[in-house]
Short mmCIF file of C-alpha atoms and ligand atoms in Angstrom, two decimals:
data_model
loop_
_atom_site.label_atom_id
_atom_site.label_comp_id
_atom_site.label_asym_id
_atom_site.label_seq_id
_atom_site.Cartn_x
_atom_site.Cartn_y
_atom_site.Cartn_z
CA UNK A 5 234.36 200.48 171.28
CA UNK A 6 232.01 197.54 171.72
CA UNK A 7 228.59 198.75 172.83
CA UNK A 8 227.18 196.63 175.66
CA UNK A 9 223.89 196.98 177.54
CA UNK A 10 224.06 195.67 181.09
CA UNK A 11 220.64 194.46 182.27
CA UNK A 12 220.68 194.52 186.05
CA UNK A 13 218.14 194.45 188.89
CA UNK A 14 220.36 196.67 191.08
CA UNK A 15 223.41 198.85 190.55
CA UNK A 16 225.40 201.35 192.60
CA UNK A 17 225.13 204.29 193.05
CA UNK A 18 221.35 204.02 192.56
CA UNK A 19 220.09 200.89 194.33
CA UNK A 20 221.83 198.10 196.22
CA UNK A 21 220.93 195.05 198.29
CA UNK A 22 224.15 193.07 197.80
CA UNK A 23 227.32 192.53 195.82
CA UNK A 24 225.62 192.35 192.44
CA UNK A 25 225.03 196.08 192.68
CA UNK A 26 228.71 196.76 193.37
CA UNK A 27 229.76 194.61 190.43
CA UNK A 28 227.23 196.07 187.99
CA UNK A 29 228.22 199.55 189.15
CA UNK A 30 231.98 199.05 188.87
CA UNK A 31 232.15 197.22 185.55
CA UNK A 32 231.31 200.10 183.17
CA UNK A 33 234.30 202.17 184.33
CA UNK A 34 236.63 199.17 184.41
CA UNK A 35 235.52 198.08 180.94
CA UNK A 36 235.85 201.55 179.44
CA UNK A 37 239.62 201.02 179.64
CA UNK A 38 239.25 197.79 177.67
CA UNK A 39 237.33 199.09 174.65
CA UNK A 40 233.81 198.47 175.96
CA UNK A 41 231.16 201.17 176.23
CA UNK A 42 228.64 199.85 178.72
CA UNK A 43 225.29 201.35 179.64
CA UNK A 44 222.96 199.95 182.29
CA UNK A 45 219.24 199.22 182.20
CA UNK A 46 217.49 199.16 185.59
CA UNK A 47 213.92 198.88 186.79
CA UNK A 48 212.52 202.32 187.59
CA UNK A 49 212.23 201.84 191.35
CA UNK A 50 211.64 205.12 193.19
CA UNK A 51 215.32 205.24 194.24
CA UNK A 52 216.44 204.87 190.64
CA UNK A 53 214.11 207.51 189.23
CA UNK A 54 214.99 209.84 192.10
CA UNK A 55 218.74 209.31 191.68
CA UNK A 56 219.07 209.93 187.96
CA UNK A 57 220.10 213.31 186.58
CA UNK A 58 219.43 214.79 183.13
CA UNK A 59 216.65 212.31 182.40
CA UNK A 60 214.81 212.32 179.12
CA UNK A 61 212.15 209.98 177.83
CA UNK A 62 213.26 207.75 174.96
CA UNK A 63 210.28 205.54 174.23
CA UNK A 64 206.88 204.45 175.48
CA UNK A 65 204.86 201.27 175.80
CA UNK A 66 201.07 201.50 176.06
CA UNK A 67 200.82 198.17 177.81
CA UNK A 68 203.93 196.52 179.23
CA UNK A 69 202.75 193.60 181.34
CA UNK A 70 199.63 195.35 182.55
CA UNK A 71 200.30 199.07 182.40
CA UNK A 72 201.94 201.90 180.49
CA UNK A 73 205.70 202.36 180.70
CA UNK A 74 208.44 204.73 179.58
CA UNK A 75 212.13 204.30 179.00
CA UNK A 76 214.14 207.11 180.56
CA UNK A 77 217.77 207.82 179.87
CA UNK A 78 219.82 209.59 182.52
CA UNK A 79 223.12 209.83 184.36
CA UNK A 80 224.36 208.92 187.81
CA UNK A 81 228.02 209.35 188.70
CA UNK A 82 229.94 208.64 185.51
CA UNK A 83 227.39 206.08 184.31
CA UNK A 84 224.78 206.22 181.56
CA UNK A 85 221.56 204.55 182.65
CA UNK A 86 218.24 203.55 181.20
CA UNK A 87 215.42 203.25 183.69
CA UNK A 88 212.22 201.43 182.93
CA UNK A 89 209.58 203.69 184.43
CA UNK A 90 206.60 201.36 184.90
CA UNK A 91 204.69 202.54 187.99
CA UNK A 92 202.41 199.49 188.09
CA UNK A 93 205.50 197.30 188.55
CA UNK A 94 208.06 199.36 190.45
CA UNK A 95 206.45 202.33 192.17
CA UNK A 96 206.01 200.83 195.63
CA UNK A 97 207.64 201.08 199.04
CA UNK A 98 209.98 198.31 200.21
CA UNK A 99 212.93 196.75 198.44
CA UNK A 100 213.64 195.76 194.84
CA UNK A 101 212.41 192.19 195.33
CA UNK A 102 210.51 192.22 198.61
CA UNK A 103 208.04 194.30 200.56
CA UNK A 104 208.97 195.99 203.81
CA UNK A 105 208.22 192.77 205.73
CA UNK A 106 210.66 190.71 203.68
CA UNK A 107 208.06 188.91 201.54
CA UNK A 108 208.80 188.51 197.84
CA UNK A 109 206.56 190.66 195.66
CA UNK A 110 203.98 188.21 194.26
CA UNK A 111 204.39 189.59 190.73
CA UNK A 112 208.19 189.39 190.62
CA UNK A 113 208.01 187.23 187.49
CA UNK A 114 206.34 189.95 185.42
CA UNK A 115 208.28 192.74 187.11
CA UNK A 116 211.48 191.33 185.69
CA UNK A 117 209.94 189.96 182.50
CA UNK A 118 209.13 193.59 181.74
CA UNK A 119 212.77 194.53 182.26
CA UNK A 120 213.77 191.76 179.84
CA UNK A 121 211.20 192.90 177.29
CA UNK A 122 212.52 196.46 177.49
CA UNK A 123 216.08 195.19 176.98
CA UNK A 124 214.93 193.21 173.95
CA UNK A 125 213.25 196.28 172.46
CA UNK A 126 216.40 198.36 173.02
CA UNK A 127 218.38 195.59 171.29
CA UNK A 128 216.00 195.62 168.35
CA UNK A 129 215.38 199.34 167.91
CA UNK A 130 218.10 201.07 169.87
CA UNK A 131 217.48 203.92 172.29
CA UNK A 132 218.20 207.45 171.10
CA UNK A 133 220.36 206.11 168.31
CA UNK A 134 222.41 203.85 170.62
CA UNK A 135 222.14 200.17 169.87
CA UNK A 136 223.98 197.52 171.88
CA UNK A 137 226.12 194.90 170.14
CA UNK A 138 226.04 192.66 173.19
CA UNK A 139 223.98 192.31 176.35
CA UNK A 140 225.28 191.51 179.83
CA UNK A 141 222.56 189.72 181.78
CA UNK A 142 222.76 189.58 185.58
CA UNK A 143 221.06 186.69 187.40
CA UNK A 144 217.49 185.39 187.02
CA UNK A 145 216.05 188.87 186.75
CA UNK A 146 217.60 189.23 183.28
CA UNK A 147 217.32 185.57 182.29
CA UNK A 148 214.38 185.92 179.90
CA UNK A 149 216.26 188.21 177.52
CA UNK A 150 217.67 185.39 175.34
CA UNK A 151 214.20 183.79 175.19
CA UNK A 152 212.58 187.06 174.06
CA UNK A 153 215.40 187.80 171.60
CA UNK A 154 214.83 184.45 169.90
CA UNK A 155 211.29 185.54 169.12
CA UNK A 156 211.95 189.20 168.35
CA UNK A 157 215.26 189.01 166.47
CA UNK A 158 215.76 185.63 164.83
CA UNK A 159 218.62 187.28 162.91
CA UNK A 160 221.07 190.02 163.81
CA UNK A 161 220.52 189.91 167.56
CA UNK A 162 223.25 191.17 169.85
CA UNK A 163 225.33 188.53 171.62
CA UNK A 164 224.36 187.64 175.17
CA UNK A 165 226.44 186.87 178.25
CA UNK A 166 224.52 185.45 181.21
CA UNK A 167 226.31 186.01 184.51
CA UNK A 168 225.41 183.93 187.55
CA UNK A 169 225.93 185.82 190.79
CA UNK A 170 224.08 183.27 192.90
CA UNK A 171 222.63 179.99 191.65
CA UNK A 172 220.40 179.78 194.73
CA UNK A 173 217.99 182.15 193.02
CA UNK A 174 216.42 180.26 190.09
CA UNK A 175 213.72 182.77 189.20
CA UNK A 176 211.18 179.95 189.45
CA UNK A 177 207.51 180.59 188.79
CA UNK A 178 204.54 178.26 188.15
CA UNK A 179 204.14 176.65 184.73
CA UNK A 180 200.75 178.30 184.22
CA UNK A 181 202.49 181.70 184.00
CA UNK A 182 203.70 180.82 180.50
CA UNK A 183 201.07 182.93 178.75
CA UNK A 184 201.35 185.86 181.15
CA UNK A 185 205.11 185.91 180.61
CA UNK A 186 204.67 185.74 176.87
CA UNK A 187 206.85 182.65 176.57
CA UNK A 188 206.54 180.02 173.83
CA UNK A 189 205.04 176.74 174.98
CA UNK A 190 207.66 174.90 172.94
CA UNK A 191 210.30 176.23 175.35
CA UNK A 192 208.77 174.47 178.33
CA UNK A 193 210.95 171.35 178.12
CA UNK A 194 214.02 170.09 179.94
CA UNK A 195 216.13 171.48 177.08
CA UNK A 196 214.43 174.84 177.55
CA UNK A 197 213.32 176.80 180.62
CA UNK A 198 211.43 174.03 182.40
CA UNK A 199 212.92 173.42 185.85
CA UNK A 200 211.40 170.68 188.01
CA UNK A 201 207.93 171.35 186.63
CA UNK A 202 208.19 175.13 186.90
CA UNK A 203 209.50 177.92 184.70
CA UNK A 204 212.99 179.13 185.63
CA UNK A 205 213.99 182.45 184.16
CA UNK A 206 217.60 181.74 185.09
CA UNK A 207 217.49 178.53 183.12
CA UNK A 208 216.15 180.33 180.06
CA UNK A 209 219.28 182.45 180.24
CA UNK A 210 221.60 179.52 180.84
CA UNK A 211 220.21 177.54 177.93
CA UNK A 212 220.04 180.31 175.34
CA UNK A 213 222.65 182.93 176.17
CA UNK A 214 225.70 182.79 173.90
CA UNK A 215 228.05 182.62 176.86
CA UNK A 216 227.77 182.05 180.58
CA UNK A 217 229.97 183.39 183.31
CA UNK A 218 230.04 183.30 187.04
CA UNK A 219 231.87 185.39 189.56
CA UNK A 220 234.82 183.19 190.51
CA UNK A 221 236.69 180.20 189.03
CA UNK A 222 236.03 177.98 192.05
CA UNK A 223 232.29 178.72 191.96
CA UNK A 224 232.29 177.86 188.24
CA UNK A 225 233.69 174.45 189.13
CA UNK A 226 231.29 174.04 192.07
CA UNK A 227 228.32 174.79 189.81
CA UNK A 228 229.15 171.80 187.63
CA UNK A 229 228.75 169.41 190.57
CA UNK A 230 225.41 168.03 191.78
CA UNK A 231 226.10 168.85 195.46
CA UNK A 232 226.70 172.51 194.77
CA UNK A 233 225.05 173.17 191.40
CA UNK A 234 221.62 174.11 192.76
CA UNK A 235 219.93 171.80 190.25
CA UNK A 236 221.64 173.46 187.29
CA UNK A 237 224.80 171.34 187.22
CA UNK A 238 223.57 169.24 184.29
CA UNK A 239 222.68 172.31 182.23
CA UNK A 240 226.05 173.85 182.97
CA UNK A 241 228.04 170.70 182.29
CA UNK A 242 226.32 170.48 178.90
CA UNK A 243 227.58 174.00 178.19
CA UNK A 244 230.94 173.65 179.91
CA UNK A 245 232.83 175.10 176.94
CA UNK A 246 230.81 178.29 177.12
CA UNK A 247 231.21 178.80 180.88
CA UNK A 248 233.85 181.10 182.40
CA UNK A 249 234.63 181.87 186.02
CA UNK A 250 235.70 185.51 186.19
CA UNK A 251 236.65 186.79 189.61
CA UNK A 252 234.99 189.96 190.85
CA UNK A 253 237.17 192.92 191.64
CA UNK A 254 236.47 196.06 193.62
CA UNK A 255 236.71 199.71 192.71
CA UNK A 256 240.03 200.68 194.34
CA UNK A 257 239.13 204.34 194.62
CA UNK A 258 235.67 203.77 196.03
CA UNK A 259 237.21 201.42 198.61
CA UNK A 260 240.43 203.29 199.39
CA UNK A 261 241.35 202.98 203.09
CA UNK A 262 240.75 206.17 205.10
CA UNK A 263 244.21 205.84 206.70
CA UNK A 264 247.82 205.87 205.52
CA UNK A 265 249.69 204.07 208.30
CA UNK A 266 249.21 201.38 210.96
CA UNK A 267 248.79 204.20 213.45
CA UNK A 268 245.96 205.63 211.38
CA UNK A 269 244.28 202.24 211.30
CA UNK A 270 244.61 201.93 215.08
CA UNK A 271 242.77 205.24 215.48
CA UNK A 272 239.87 203.85 213.48
CA UNK A 273 239.84 200.77 215.69
CA UNK A 274 239.77 202.87 218.84
CA UNK A 275 236.92 204.93 217.43
CA UNK A 276 234.95 201.76 216.73
CA UNK A 277 235.44 200.46 220.25
CA UNK A 278 234.27 203.77 221.61
CA UNK A 279 231.26 203.85 219.28
CA UNK A 280 230.14 200.38 220.35
CA UNK A 281 231.13 200.62 224.01
CA UNK A 282 233.62 197.76 223.78
CA UNK A 283 236.44 197.57 226.36
CA UNK A 284 240.14 197.21 225.56
CA UNK A 285 240.91 193.57 224.83
CA UNK A 286 244.00 191.45 224.15
CA UNK A 287 242.57 189.67 221.08
CA UNK A 288 241.60 190.83 217.58
CA UNK A 289 238.59 193.04 216.96
CA UNK A 290 236.60 191.10 214.35
CA UNK A 291 233.87 192.51 212.13
CA UNK A 292 231.09 191.05 209.99
CA UNK A 293 229.14 192.96 207.32
CA UNK A 294 226.58 190.67 205.79
CA UNK A 295 223.11 189.82 204.68
CA UNK A 296 221.80 187.52 207.38
CA UNK A 297 220.76 184.37 205.53
CA UNK A 298 221.52 180.66 205.83
CA UNK A 299 224.09 181.08 203.03
CA UNK A 300 226.25 183.34 205.15
CA UNK A 301 226.82 180.84 208.00
CA UNK A 302 226.18 183.40 210.73
CA UNK A 303 224.53 180.73 212.90
CA UNK A 304 227.82 178.78 212.90
CA UNK A 305 229.66 181.88 214.01
CA UNK A 306 227.24 182.47 216.89
CA UNK A 307 227.86 178.89 218.05
CA UNK A 308 231.62 179.22 217.67
CA UNK A 309 231.87 182.57 219.49
CA UNK A 310 233.34 181.18 222.74
CA UNK A 311 236.45 180.13 220.76
CA UNK A 312 237.01 183.78 219.83
CA UNK A 313 235.93 185.44 223.07
CA UNK A 314 237.85 182.97 225.24
CA UNK A 315 241.07 184.27 223.70
CA UNK A 316 240.31 187.90 224.19
CA UNK A 317 238.75 188.51 220.79
CA UNK A 318 235.83 190.84 220.12
CA UNK A 319 233.14 190.99 217.46
CA UNK A 320 230.98 193.67 215.88
CA UNK A 321 228.28 192.52 213.44
CA UNK A 322 226.38 194.71 210.99
CA UNK A 323 223.66 192.96 209.04
CA UNK A 324 220.02 192.37 208.39
CA UNK A 325 217.92 189.55 207.06
CA UNK A 326 216.23 186.47 208.47
CA UNK A 327 214.49 187.21 211.78
CA UNK A 328 215.86 184.07 213.50
CA UNK A 329 219.45 185.06 212.69
CA UNK A 330 218.85 188.63 213.77
CA UNK A 331 217.46 187.31 217.05
CA UNK A 332 220.39 184.92 217.58
CA UNK A 333 222.83 187.78 217.06
CA UNK A 334 220.93 190.11 219.36
CA UNK A 335 221.00 187.34 221.96
CA UNK A 336 224.78 187.03 221.63
CA UNK A 337 225.13 190.80 221.90
CA UNK A 338 223.13 190.75 225.15
CA UNK A 339 225.00 187.78 226.54
CA UNK A 340 228.60 188.74 225.79
CA UNK A 341 230.24 191.99 226.76
CA UNK A 342 232.67 191.70 223.85
CA UNK A 343 230.06 191.30 221.14
CA UNK A 344 228.19 194.24 219.61
CA UNK A 345 225.42 193.87 217.08
CA UNK A 346 223.82 196.42 214.79
CA UNK A 347 220.82 195.14 212.86
CA UNK A 348 220.25 197.17 209.73
CA UNK A 349 221.77 198.27 206.47
CA UNK A 350 224.29 201.07 206.86
CA UNK A 351 226.87 201.79 204.18
CA UNK A 352 228.81 204.36 206.23
CA UNK A 353 229.05 202.05 209.23
CA UNK A 354 230.11 199.16 207.01
CA UNK A 355 233.07 201.26 205.91
CA UNK A 356 234.01 202.20 209.48
CA UNK A 357 233.93 198.53 210.45
CA UNK A 358 236.05 197.42 207.52
CA UNK A 359 238.56 200.19 208.20
CA UNK A 360 238.82 199.72 211.95
CA UNK A 361 238.59 195.95 212.33
CA UNK A 362 241.63 193.70 212.76
CA UNK A 363 239.86 190.87 210.94
CA UNK A 364 236.73 190.40 208.84
CA UNK A 365 234.83 187.13 209.15
CA UNK A 366 232.99 185.51 206.23
CA UNK A 367 231.83 182.07 207.41
CA UNK A 368 229.60 181.36 204.40
CA UNK A 369 228.26 177.89 203.59
CA UNK A 370 228.72 178.84 199.95
CA UNK A 371 229.86 182.10 198.40
CA UNK A 372 229.91 182.71 194.64
CA UNK A 373 232.54 185.42 195.09
CA UNK A 374 232.06 187.58 198.15
CA UNK A 375 233.22 191.18 198.26
CA UNK A 376 233.70 191.99 201.92
CA UNK A 377 236.84 189.85 202.14
CA UNK A 378 238.24 191.92 199.25
CA UNK A 379 237.44 195.16 201.07
CA UNK A 380 239.15 193.56 204.07
CA UNK A 381 242.33 192.83 202.11
CA UNK A 382 242.39 196.39 200.83
CA UNK A 383 242.13 197.73 204.40
CA UNK A 384 244.65 195.35 206.03
CA UNK A 385 241.70 193.80 207.86
CA UNK A 386 242.64 190.14 207.59
CA UNK A 387 239.89 187.88 206.26
CA UNK A 388 238.85 184.69 207.99
CA UNK A 389 236.73 182.81 205.44
CA UNK A 390 235.14 179.49 204.60
CA UNK A 391 237.00 177.70 201.82
CA UNK A 392 234.28 177.94 199.21
CA UNK A 393 233.64 179.73 195.92
CA UNK A 394 235.35 183.07 195.51
CA UNK A 395 236.47 183.09 199.14
CA UNK A 396 238.78 180.20 198.27
CA UNK A 397 240.07 182.12 195.24
CA UNK A 398 240.91 185.33 197.08
CA UNK A 399 242.30 184.48 200.52
CA UNK A 400 245.64 182.73 201.05
CA UNK A 401 245.62 180.81 204.31
CA UNK A 402 248.32 181.35 206.89
CA UNK A 403 249.84 177.89 206.67
CA UNK A 404 253.57 177.27 207.02
CA UNK A 405 254.29 177.25 203.31
CA UNK A 406 252.40 180.47 202.61
CA UNK A 407 253.96 182.19 205.61
CA UNK A 408 257.43 181.14 204.53
CA UNK A 409 257.13 182.68 201.09
CA UNK A 410 255.32 185.71 202.43
CA UNK A 411 251.97 185.45 200.67
CA UNK A 412 249.56 184.54 203.50
CA UNK A 413 246.70 187.01 203.77
CA UNK A 414 244.15 185.38 206.05
CA UNK A 415 242.60 182.32 207.66
CA UNK A 416 240.39 179.60 206.20
CA UNK A 417 238.22 176.70 207.34
CA UNK A 418 235.99 174.02 205.81
CA UNK A 419 232.53 175.49 205.07
CA UNK A 420 229.65 174.49 207.30
CA UNK A 421 231.93 172.95 209.94
CA UNK A 422 231.62 174.57 213.35
CA UNK A 423 234.64 172.80 214.82
CA UNK A 424 236.78 173.88 211.89
CA UNK A 425 235.57 177.45 212.39
CA UNK A 426 236.51 177.30 216.07
CA UNK A 427 239.98 176.07 215.15
CA UNK A 428 240.39 178.83 212.58
CA UNK A 429 239.31 181.45 215.14
CA UNK A 430 241.86 180.04 217.62
CA UNK A 431 244.57 180.01 214.97
CA UNK A 432 243.78 183.61 214.12
CA UNK A 433 244.01 184.65 217.78
CA UNK A 434 247.36 182.85 218.09
CA UNK A 435 248.66 184.74 215.07
CA UNK A 436 247.38 187.99 216.53
CA UNK A 437 249.56 187.37 219.57
CA UNK A 438 252.59 187.61 217.24
CA UNK A 439 252.45 191.27 216.19
CA UNK A 440 255.28 191.04 213.67
CA UNK A 441 253.67 188.13 211.89
CA UNK A 442 250.28 189.86 211.91
CA UNK A 443 251.84 193.03 210.49
CA UNK A 444 253.54 191.01 207.74
CA UNK A 445 250.22 189.45 206.81
CA UNK A 446 248.64 192.87 206.72
CA UNK A 447 251.28 193.97 204.22
CA UNK A 448 250.64 190.86 202.12
CA UNK A 449 246.92 191.56 202.25
CA UNK A 450 247.28 195.14 201.07
CA UNK A 451 249.53 193.98 198.22
CA UNK A 452 247.11 191.29 197.06
CA UNK A 453 245.50 192.49 193.79
CA UNK A 454 241.78 193.07 194.26
CA UNK A 455 241.22 195.48 191.37
CA UNK A 456 239.18 194.82 188.25
CA UNK A 457 242.16 194.86 185.88
CA UNK A 458 242.56 191.26 184.76
CA UNK A 459 238.88 190.38 185.11
CA UNK A 460 237.74 193.40 183.12
CA UNK A 461 240.02 192.23 180.33
CA UNK A 462 238.37 188.81 180.38
CA UNK A 463 234.87 190.30 180.19
CA UNK A 464 235.98 192.57 177.36
CA UNK A 465 237.34 189.59 175.42
CA UNK A 466 234.02 187.76 175.87
CA UNK A 467 232.03 190.76 174.70
CA UNK A 468 234.30 191.19 171.69
CA UNK A 469 233.80 187.52 170.81
CA UNK A 470 229.99 187.64 170.93
CA UNK A 471 229.35 191.20 169.74
CA UNK A 472 227.11 191.60 166.72
CA UNK A 473 228.81 193.66 164.04
P1 LIG B 521 226.07 189.20 198.73
O1 LIG B 521 225.96 189.88 197.42
O2 LIG B 521 225.81 187.73 198.67
O3 LIG B 521 225.28 189.85 199.80
P2 LIG B 521 228.82 190.19 198.73
O4 LIG B 521 229.91 189.99 199.71
O5 LIG B 521 229.15 189.95 197.31
O6 LIG B 521 227.60 189.28 199.22
O7 LIG B 521 228.31 191.68 198.77
C1 LIG B 521 227.66 192.23 199.85
C2 LIG B 521 227.71 193.73 199.70
O8 LIG B 521 226.70 194.33 200.49
C3 LIG B 521 229.01 194.32 200.18
O9 LIG B 521 229.25 195.52 199.46
C4 LIG B 521 228.70 194.62 201.64
O10 LIG B 521 229.54 195.60 202.18
C5 LIG B 521 227.28 195.09 201.55
N1 LIG B 521 226.47 194.87 202.74
C6 LIG B 521 225.94 193.70 203.17
N2 LIG B 521 225.22 193.88 204.29
C7 LIG B 521 225.32 195.19 204.58
C8 LIG B 521 224.79 196.02 205.64
N3 LIG B 521 224.03 195.52 206.61
N4 LIG B 521 225.08 197.34 205.62
C9 LIG B 521 225.87 197.85 204.64
N5 LIG B 521 226.38 197.13 203.62
C10 LIG B 521 226.11 195.82 203.60
C1 LIG B 522 226.03 187.39 194.86
C2 LIG B 522 226.89 186.43 195.67
C3 LIG B 522 228.20 187.02 196.11
C4 LIG B 522 228.87 187.80 195.00
C5 LIG B 522 227.89 188.85 194.47
C6 LIG B 522 228.50 189.69 193.36
O1 LIG B 522 225.23 188.18 195.66
O2 LIG B 522 226.17 185.93 196.79
O3 LIG B 522 229.08 185.98 196.54
O4 LIG B 522 230.04 188.43 195.47
O5 LIG B 522 226.77 188.21 193.97
O6 LIG B 522 228.87 188.90 192.27
#
């Protein structure tokens, strides 16, 4: 077995704000079948410390970026976790990255530098006799690990794989934080972690990790282009040979549909309508489960709503995020009888929506992979998605050719284009009026592979290639 330490800022079942947590949480089990023994290092947020069982303390730091810290080892579900218990950094109310009002914690750079330092120390010394041969680094929060390893372990360091879940988050911090972050001045160049005059922790990872991956093949290609590379396209083109696009999967058991037949699914739909006070309607019941940010294109959907509602469609949205988007959605909920909006984060409700909806809408401007369309496929809830990133890799549009050979699973439109979204919504409603066709697409959707199988194998091969022996 190849021993791999996953360094993640969030991970189910302990702490989650988005898809990264699902991916970090599902990979250890999927990889165990491919010869990889993965453990996960997380910041010791209150939810993490409270959720771990059988914890024991494995090492201490007298001063880790401004305060004492301990490394705890524990279990949650089937997973083995290390938690960095550093109260001065993580023991606060609010979320992993932001306070309760949605403002980034001002010391986020050191909060995650500490996580990277802890990972480096585990790489160098092991923890309770367990020493990783490779490290899996998730997003900017883990980006400094390769930089620290260069200093701490010039020889014999474990291999590193940097995974980009979302290039929009660069982990940028002012140049004068160099000393505080314990980074070498020589690294502050365009070949190193300098990024438009600032330090980017993501760039440190992209420049120095042994391999780079991102969460879908299409997003990997998009990242190499200036329009969609978030400023990192040059760095990534220079490393093109080391970059892989590996599609996310979902845990099939964790996301098993709560019904066995179309009739069962219809009961879930009826229950949803009752829960949200929606009337019977001739069109599809659409659902959205999303962070509410510019990325997700929710504003486009609000503008395009008449195209759906005019054909008897309905919409239920569950999400939270930017106040302006929350307000726009609330406004639509007040205005239209066939729109219901729930602002908040609610895992149980998200599952009821995905089970009971006819269609799930993901109108993102960009989407590295996206998971809710995969849950949709699994539940015969047909996805309507923007043709971008992983959405383009996972949904097969209902065009004539795809319908003819029986592979169509959903509906697509050009990202960022309101008119195209309206057309896609109309096309979806027209398909819904042909129950046999809709049912055939539901079968196709449920057959479409969304498991981790093939992708876990690709990760395992990467870890085997970079593992230190
Ligand atoms: P991202 O990571 O960019 O937010 P993904 O589609 O990869 O997008 O993952 C989002 C994850 O978060 C999914 O598991 C989705 O079900 C969940 N999620 C998003 N918003 C909510 C919410 N308001 N309540 C419950 N779950 C949510
Ligand atoms: C990011 C992306 C999302 C992806 C998730 C898991 O949050 O925005 O598209 O599915 O990471 O990789």
